[in-house]
Amino acid sequence: MIKSIKTNLDVVEALLYYWQATSEKEKVGESYILSIADFPEMKYLYGEEFDKESVRKVLSAISNSELLNSESKKDRKYWNNNMWMLEDLEFTNMMVKPLKLLNLDNLIDKLNGINGDFGYEQIEVIFIPGHIDEYIIDENKLVINFFRVMPDIYEERKVTIGDKDLKDYVEEKLVEVVSK
């Protein structure tokens, strides 16, 4: 039976410093970049074409104002996504703010009604700066690509992923989590 739903923004928070410092032309140290790559949540990005070294290579290239030299589609997508964050930090903050305020406790009863024997007391909704996948489900974890969060620049409270309202999107995916 589910007792809580936790939102995890640890990697996004670490990258906020990176994006801010990089936009101000400060050198971000290799050890800080490697610490981002070492976050346990980053494992959801890693596979055949993309790993810790990919994160280091991409973020180092951006921080050092170098072109990315990679044939990997995932490396290039990750580079593009991070460069996009640097273009307008105000927009980046508009992406982060609703996630910090996201409270999903009102979904607990509904999710327990779908699968009261889910096997976990907590569900974790993790936002990570991804490359290709929009979301990943891993047991009691819903991992969402932060770069897919889209605030509306004209409507302050309107935030979507794909064509769906942020809360509706997360609810739909959490139903998928407990239905597996």
XYZ file of C-alpha atoms in Angstrom:
180
model
C 0.000 0.000 0.000
C 1.344 3.390 -1.028
C 1.836 5.840 1.829
C 3.789 8.615 0.089
C 4.877 10.002 -3.258
C 8.267 11.707 -3.231
C 9.515 14.129 -5.875
C 13.259 13.993 -6.524
C 14.975 16.955 -8.215
C 18.515 16.279 -6.985
C 20.196 16.114 -10.404
C 18.254 19.100 -11.749
C 19.261 21.125 -8.679
C 22.923 20.221 -9.243
C 22.653 21.259 -12.880
C 21.058 24.583 -11.964
C 24.402 25.606 -10.476
C 26.238 24.290 -13.542
C 23.956 26.183 -15.966
C 24.176 29.400 -13.937
C 27.955 29.283 -13.580
C 28.468 28.344 -17.226
C 26.178 31.139 -18.426
C 28.316 33.576 -16.415
C 31.451 32.216 -18.130
C 32.732 30.649 -14.913
C 34.748 27.459 -15.271
C 32.913 24.510 -13.750
C 35.433 22.013 -12.417
C 35.754 18.516 -13.760
C 35.118 17.089 -10.282
C 31.743 18.868 -10.093
C 30.786 17.598 -13.546
C 31.786 14.063 -12.551
C 29.704 14.368 -9.372
C 26.674 15.068 -11.581
C 27.456 11.994 -13.680
C 27.759 9.941 -10.467
C 24.254 10.699 -9.171
C 22.466 7.335 -8.816
C 19.473 8.761 -10.705
C 21.650 9.275 -13.786
C 21.867 5.491 -14.287
C 18.542 5.711 -16.117
C 20.312 7.515 -18.962
C 23.220 5.143 -19.242
C 23.450 2.389 -21.770
C 25.289 1.381 -24.895
C 25.682 4.836 -26.461
C 25.624 7.062 -23.392
C 27.425 6.746 -20.045
C 29.190 8.758 -17.326
C 31.950 9.643 -19.755
C 29.317 11.026 -22.151
C 27.995 13.328 -19.432
C 31.525 14.466 -18.584
C 32.436 15.012 -22.230
C 29.260 16.976 -23.045
C 29.213 19.167 -19.931
C 32.965 19.816 -20.127
C 32.688 20.860 -23.775
C 29.895 23.291 -22.915
C 31.698 24.685 -19.870
C 34.901 25.167 -21.890
C 33.063 26.706 -24.876
C 34.263 23.890 -27.110
C 32.422 22.133 -29.889
C 31.253 18.632 -29.062
C 33.164 16.007 -31.008
C 30.877 12.982 -30.919
C 29.114 10.720 -33.387
C 26.591 9.620 -30.754
C 23.031 10.861 -31.312
C 22.434 10.734 -27.546
C 25.560 12.815 -26.827
C 24.474 15.423 -29.372
C 20.911 15.507 -28.021
C 22.239 15.913 -24.474
C 24.508 18.734 -25.670
C 21.595 20.480 -27.410
C 19.338 20.158 -24.374
C 21.942 21.614 -22.022
C 22.773 24.447 -24.432
C 19.066 25.261 -24.574
C 19.049 25.691 -20.766
C 21.851 28.241 -21.072
C 19.990 30.364 -23.625
C 17.460 31.683 -21.122
C 17.950 30.892 -17.447
C 14.680 32.623 -16.613
C 12.890 30.033 -18.774
C 14.913 27.266 -17.115
C 13.747 28.531 -13.728
C 10.170 28.558 -15.053
C 10.650 24.849 -15.782
C 11.986 24.095 -12.301
C 9.577 26.127 -10.170
C 6.425 24.033 -10.750
C 8.400 20.858 -10.061
C 9.526 22.210 -6.703
C 5.891 22.933 -5.862
C 4.551 19.624 -7.192
C 2.552 17.848 -4.490
C 1.184 14.477 -5.518
C -0.190 13.270 -2.170
C -3.749 13.732 -3.434
C -3.123 10.798 -5.816
C -2.304 8.238 -3.110
C -5.895 7.066 -2.557
C -6.548 6.800 -6.284
C -3.367 4.788 -6.856
C -4.130 2.495 -3.916
C -7.604 1.988 -5.396
C -5.997 0.779 -8.623
C -3.513 -1.531 -6.932
C -3.757 -1.675 -3.138
C -1.220 -4.493 -3.182
C 1.423 -2.516 -5.053
C 4.257 -3.825 -2.866
C 5.879 -0.487 -2.083
C 5.022 2.152 0.507
C 6.571 4.972 -1.503
C 6.625 5.993 -5.135
C 9.407 8.268 -6.283
C 8.963 10.698 -9.162
C 12.445 11.579 -10.386
C 13.197 14.401 -12.799
C 16.511 14.039 -14.608
C 18.024 15.916 -17.536
C 17.631 13.247 -20.172
C 18.360 12.846 -23.843
C 15.883 10.694 -25.771
C 13.266 9.004 -23.550
C 10.356 11.054 -22.234
C 9.928 8.811 -19.188
C 11.057 5.498 -17.717
C 9.316 3.272 -15.186
C 11.468 1.198 -12.842
C 9.489 -0.672 -10.179
C 8.283 2.102 -7.822
C 10.090 4.898 -9.662
C 8.791 7.161 -12.397
C 11.720 8.887 -14.088
C 10.759 11.896 -16.213
C 12.993 13.744 -18.646
C 13.261 17.278 -17.226
C 13.864 18.707 -20.694
C 10.296 17.747 -21.669
C 8.760 20.080 -19.057
C 7.314 23.078 -20.922
C 6.076 26.159 -19.099
C 3.772 28.466 -21.033
C 5.409 31.886 -21.325
C 1.972 33.532 -21.553
C 0.157 31.630 -18.792
C 2.237 31.557 -15.617
C 0.623 28.481 -14.067
C 0.362 26.412 -17.253
C 3.018 23.717 -17.514
C 2.875 20.740 -19.836
C 4.750 17.642 -20.884
C 3.849 16.707 -24.418
C 0.344 18.051 -24.858
C -0.750 17.266 -21.299
C -0.915 19.356 -18.163
C 2.025 18.512 -15.869
C -0.135 17.062 -13.072
C -2.310 15.100 -15.505
C 0.793 13.726 -17.210
C 2.382 12.634 -13.927
C -0.905 11.110 -12.746
C -1.265 9.134 -15.991
C 2.275 7.785 -15.658
C 1.831 6.952 -11.953
C -1.257 4.919 -12.865
C 1.029 3.085 -15.285
C 3.572 2.524 -12.478
C 1.067 0.866 -10.148
C -0.580 -1.097 -12.967
C 2.610 -2.978 -13.915
